[in-house]
Amino acid sequence: MATLLRKIGLIRLHNRDTEDPKHHHNNHRAGGGGGGPQSAALRGKGGAKSGGHKPPQQPHPAGGAGDASPGPGKGKGKRAAELAPRDKAPPPPAGAAGAPGAGGPRERAAGARAGPGPAAAAAAAAAGGSLVPAARQQHCAQVRSRRLMKELRDIARLSDRFISVELVDESLFDWNVKLHQVDKDSVLWQDMKETNTEFILLNLTFPDNFPFSPPFMRVLSPRLENGYVLDGGAICMELLTPRGWSSAYTVEAVMRQFAASLVKGQGRICRKAGKSKKSFSRKEAEATFKSLVKTHEKYGWVTPPVSDG
């Protein structure tokens, strides 16, 4: 009896399990159609070996922005993304016309760090170029000083005491020269004896580019007439002009030429009342000299005959 009841219970249990769809569904999920997870893995391996049909893959857009998985065209898309910033136009420089924020404090600071602009560079170049004239000026001053020192030594060694030199205010470039002698057979020499004139005093100022330019020479005293001595004490001699000057001329040679021109031009000491004591003026001498230079440049200088010396 007990055996019969046990068989009836087993039959009912079997019918309940097979008729309950929920129980059947759970068993199907758990078993995976018989075999469970291990059977599914085995079926996957077997399908691969047997060359079963692979599920169709969804097409991937080439280089899709949101696609994280590799696919055809992904490398090209990445390369294009890397090159894209290079193809963009470069931003305008700071401070350029039309640039956003041009002229702001940050851009001005960047411009200051970048260096001076073309105008400032030109000004700096001009300032730097001024060093060349300064060096040249210094060189000319040295040449002039050496030449004049040599001239002073040579004049001091003269045995005939033809001329003597005194520096004006101890300046090497401003001389008072005393002409002690002229031709003793001339009327000028006789005038000097009669008026007790020991010398003819002249002033010589030397320009910055001496000896390549002539000194300015004028008579100070006594007041002379003729002898190529003009108003203010200016002297009409071609060798005292830039056109007739040579750097080989010495002060001694110029003074000897002047002494000869005085005699040749029949120079005399002025003895007229009221005029003889009137001193020569430098300003008048400079104006007269400029005028005569213009006249001779226009009409030429008269060359005396060789017989006249």
XYZ file of C-alpha atoms in Angstrom:
309
model
C 0.000 0.000 0.000
C 2.783 2.312 0.834
C 4.522 1.453 -2.409
C 1.372 2.262 -4.355
C 0.985 5.643 -2.684
C 4.611 6.507 -3.438
C 4.132 5.703 -7.149
C 1.011 7.857 -7.279
C 2.942 10.799 -5.728
C 5.754 10.462 -8.252
C 3.271 10.441 -11.140
C 1.601 13.610 -9.852
C 4.935 15.315 -9.341
C 5.932 14.461 -12.890
C 2.683 15.738 -14.329
C 2.961 18.996 -12.402
C 6.498 19.597 -13.644
C 5.682 18.873 -17.249
C 2.399 20.764 -17.378
C 3.573 23.932 -15.571
C 4.793 26.310 -18.340
C 6.639 28.468 -15.807
C 8.577 25.484 -14.571
C 9.306 24.451 -18.129
C 10.537 27.953 -19.006
C 12.862 28.103 -16.014
C 14.286 24.733 -16.833
C 14.876 25.853 -20.436
C 16.701 29.018 -19.302
C 18.812 27.147 -16.821
C 19.745 24.384 -19.158
C 19.982 26.352 -22.368
C 18.148 23.690 -24.344
C 20.096 20.919 -22.674
C 23.710 21.231 -21.780
C 23.839 24.602 -19.847
C 26.671 27.111 -20.228
C 29.232 24.475 -20.915
C 27.145 23.070 -23.751
C 26.750 26.600 -25.202
C 30.532 27.085 -25.099
C 31.019 23.733 -26.764
C 28.478 24.596 -29.422
C 30.310 27.926 -30.063
C 33.601 26.139 -30.570
C 32.036 23.515 -32.688
C 30.317 26.127 -34.843
C 33.617 27.888 -35.423
C 35.360 24.699 -36.394
C 32.578 23.545 -38.644
C 32.517 26.926 -40.460
C 29.034 27.822 -39.426
C 27.468 31.057 -40.599
C 28.626 34.116 -38.683
C 26.032 36.637 -37.691
C 26.078 39.628 -40.078
C 27.951 42.603 -38.669
C 26.418 46.009 -38.696
C 28.274 48.342 -41.124
C 30.399 50.908 -39.315
C 30.510 54.450 -40.657
C 34.030 55.380 -41.786
C 35.783 57.232 -39.000
C 32.611 57.722 -37.021
C 32.963 60.224 -34.258
C 31.180 58.140 -31.638
C 32.450 54.701 -32.714
C 34.974 53.366 -30.204
C 35.450 50.019 -31.956
C 37.939 49.689 -34.807
C 36.494 49.372 -38.243
C 37.206 50.142 -41.869
C 38.135 53.811 -42.325
C 38.899 54.355 -38.638
C 42.639 54.960 -39.271
C 41.842 57.411 -42.067
C 39.409 59.259 -39.849
C 42.009 59.568 -37.126
C 44.623 60.842 -39.608
C 42.140 63.388 -40.964
C 41.385 64.549 -37.432
C 45.110 65.069 -36.805
C 45.609 67.042 -40.027
C 42.512 69.191 -39.575
C 44.160 71.761 -37.235
C 47.033 72.196 -39.702
C 44.655 73.159 -42.508
C 43.146 75.965 -40.469
C 44.311 79.517 -41.142
C 46.857 80.751 -38.543
C 45.501 83.280 -36.065
C 46.400 86.927 -36.753
C 49.392 88.276 -34.792
C 48.802 90.212 -31.627
C 48.117 93.854 -32.276
C 47.403 93.305 -35.994
C 44.523 95.098 -37.675
C 41.319 93.137 -37.249
C 42.721 90.819 -34.582
C 40.441 90.336 -31.603
C 41.693 92.221 -28.601
C 44.331 94.060 -30.672
C 45.898 96.798 -28.673
C 44.885 95.315 -25.312
C 47.297 95.190 -22.394
C 48.200 91.571 -23.056
C 48.845 92.186 -26.747
C 50.837 95.320 -26.007
C 52.950 93.388 -23.541
C 53.536 90.685 -26.160
C 54.505 93.337 -28.700
C 56.924 94.880 -26.239
C 58.570 91.494 -25.698
C 58.737 90.899 -29.448
C 60.952 93.957 -29.916
C 60.793 97.428 -31.504
C 58.873 98.048 -34.690
C 60.341 99.231 -38.019
C 60.216 102.904 -37.019
C 62.047 102.229 -33.753
C 64.567 100.058 -35.601
C 65.171 102.870 -38.096
C 65.658 105.335 -35.219
C 68.081 102.930 -33.525
C 69.917 102.494 -36.776
C 70.166 106.237 -37.154
C 71.469 106.545 -33.620
C 73.932 103.779 -34.223
C 75.046 105.456 -37.533
C 75.953 108.619 -35.652
C 78.949 106.742 -34.206
C 80.713 106.837 -37.586
C 80.843 110.668 -37.863
C 81.936 110.832 -34.217
C 84.857 108.492 -34.895
C 85.747 110.424 -38.032
C 85.628 113.717 -36.139
C 88.001 112.327 -33.552
C 90.386 111.131 -36.257
C 90.350 114.540 -37.998
C 91.047 116.287 -34.698
C 94.065 114.053 -34.118
C 95.417 114.692 -37.629
C 94.939 118.455 -37.250
C 96.632 118.520 -33.828
C 99.668 116.521 -34.993
C 100.085 118.694 -38.073
C 99.877 121.975 -36.164
C 102.317 120.801 -33.485
C 104.793 119.965 -36.218
C 104.188 123.390 -37.810
C 104.932 125.133 -34.503
C 108.207 123.234 -34.052
C 109.309 124.023 -37.602
C 108.563 127.745 -37.202
C 110.465 127.863 -33.901
C 113.534 126.461 -35.684
C 113.598 129.224 -38.351
C 116.976 130.917 -38.323
C 115.981 134.142 -40.051
C 113.127 134.927 -37.658
C 110.868 135.513 -40.609
C 107.685 134.920 -38.595
C 106.699 134.132 -34.979
C 103.534 132.601 -33.536
C 101.402 133.246 -30.451
C 98.429 131.041 -29.551
C 95.147 132.883 -28.964
C 93.800 131.916 -25.511
C 96.186 128.925 -25.527
C 94.229 127.374 -28.418
C 96.241 125.267 -30.829
C 93.742 126.040 -33.591
C 93.796 129.866 -33.359
C 97.097 131.606 -34.110
C 98.335 135.182 -34.166
C 101.267 135.268 -36.599
C 103.750 138.150 -36.714
C 105.302 138.843 -40.103
C 108.633 140.517 -39.270
C 110.102 140.925 -42.736
C 109.111 141.947 -46.239
C 111.233 142.824 -49.215
C 113.607 145.518 -47.986
C 113.575 147.243 -51.371
C 109.822 147.738 -51.252
C 107.869 150.871 -50.290
C 106.071 148.798 -47.669
C 109.324 148.188 -45.856
C 110.029 151.891 -45.913
C 106.591 152.575 -44.461
C 107.289 150.115 -41.656
C 110.540 151.887 -40.822
C 108.997 155.328 -40.878
C 106.039 154.346 -38.694
C 108.096 152.162 -36.347
C 106.022 149.132 -37.243
C 107.965 146.058 -36.129
C 105.668 143.491 -37.709
C 102.427 142.927 -39.566
C 100.041 140.988 -37.361
C 97.765 138.346 -38.910
C 95.255 135.896 -37.481
C 94.903 132.289 -38.697
C 92.083 129.985 -37.627
C 92.284 126.328 -38.647
C 89.115 124.399 -39.564
C 88.280 120.948 -38.265
C 89.467 119.246 -41.468
C 92.815 121.058 -41.682
C 95.218 120.381 -43.444
C 92.746 119.244 -46.100
C 91.067 122.663 -46.050
C 92.831 126.033 -45.879
C 92.965 128.219 -42.777
C 91.099 131.509 -42.701
C 93.705 134.248 -42.671
C 93.184 138.000 -42.213
C 95.268 141.062 -41.329
C 94.805 142.537 -37.842
C 97.258 145.445 -37.846
C 98.478 147.859 -39.103
C 95.746 148.945 -41.453
C 97.007 148.259 -44.981
C 95.995 149.546 -48.367
C 96.361 147.632 -51.620
C 98.670 144.633 -51.619
C 95.561 142.368 -52.150
C 94.324 143.266 -48.666
C 90.597 144.059 -48.801
C 87.914 145.363 -46.445
C 88.072 143.956 -42.939
C 91.627 142.696 -43.536
C 90.551 139.904 -45.905
C 93.294 138.630 -48.225
C 92.742 137.945 -51.923
C 94.889 134.844 -52.532
C 93.793 131.788 -54.488
C 95.777 129.392 -52.343
C 93.619 130.372 -49.338
C 90.484 129.087 -51.118
C 89.326 125.448 -51.230
C 89.979 125.462 -54.966
C 93.615 126.617 -54.694
C 94.576 124.934 -51.435
C 96.817 121.890 -51.083
C 97.446 119.918 -47.910
C 101.169 120.128 -48.714
C 101.203 123.866 -47.995
C 102.738 124.839 -44.648
C 102.048 127.957 -42.622
C 105.563 129.198 -43.345
C 105.031 128.791 -47.109
C 101.678 130.619 -46.950
C 103.232 133.530 -45.046
C 106.089 133.855 -47.508
C 103.587 133.896 -50.379
C 101.598 136.599 -48.585
C 104.703 138.731 -48.043
C 105.453 138.483 -51.744
C 101.893 139.431 -52.743
C 102.019 142.492 -50.469
C 105.050 143.796 -52.285
C 103.713 142.854 -55.709
C 100.378 144.550 -55.036
C 102.189 147.685 -53.821
C 100.786 147.452 -50.348
C 101.179 150.475 -48.102
C 100.487 151.321 -44.486
C 97.447 153.609 -44.328
C 98.288 157.087 -43.024
C 95.015 158.860 -43.717
C 93.576 160.748 -40.772
C 90.653 159.019 -39.110
C 91.073 155.887 -41.184
C 94.514 154.706 -40.182
C 93.467 153.915 -36.628
C 90.290 152.079 -37.577
C 90.797 148.389 -36.753
C 89.878 145.561 -39.040
C 86.767 143.497 -38.254
C 86.574 139.706 -38.494
C 82.914 139.781 -39.509
C 83.686 142.228 -42.312
C 86.699 140.171 -43.376
C 84.648 136.968 -43.606
C 81.922 138.664 -45.662
C 84.508 140.210 -48.029
C 86.339 136.920 -48.467
C 83.152 135.027 -49.355
C 82.268 137.680 -51.890
C 85.662 137.619 -53.612
C 85.661 133.803 -53.732
C 82.300 133.850 -55.552
C 83.578 136.496 -57.957
C 86.742 134.574 -58.814
C 84.864 131.283 -59.178
C 82.684 133.006 -61.765
C 85.377 134.910 -63.684
C 88.516 132.965 -62.747
C 91.766 133.930 -61.049
C 94.342 136.057 -62.828
C 97.668 134.260 -63.109
C 100.593 136.716 -63.020
C 103.371 136.415 -65.587
C 106.338 134.206 -64.693
C 108.632 137.240 -64.812
C 106.738 138.724 -61.905
C 107.730 135.839 -59.658
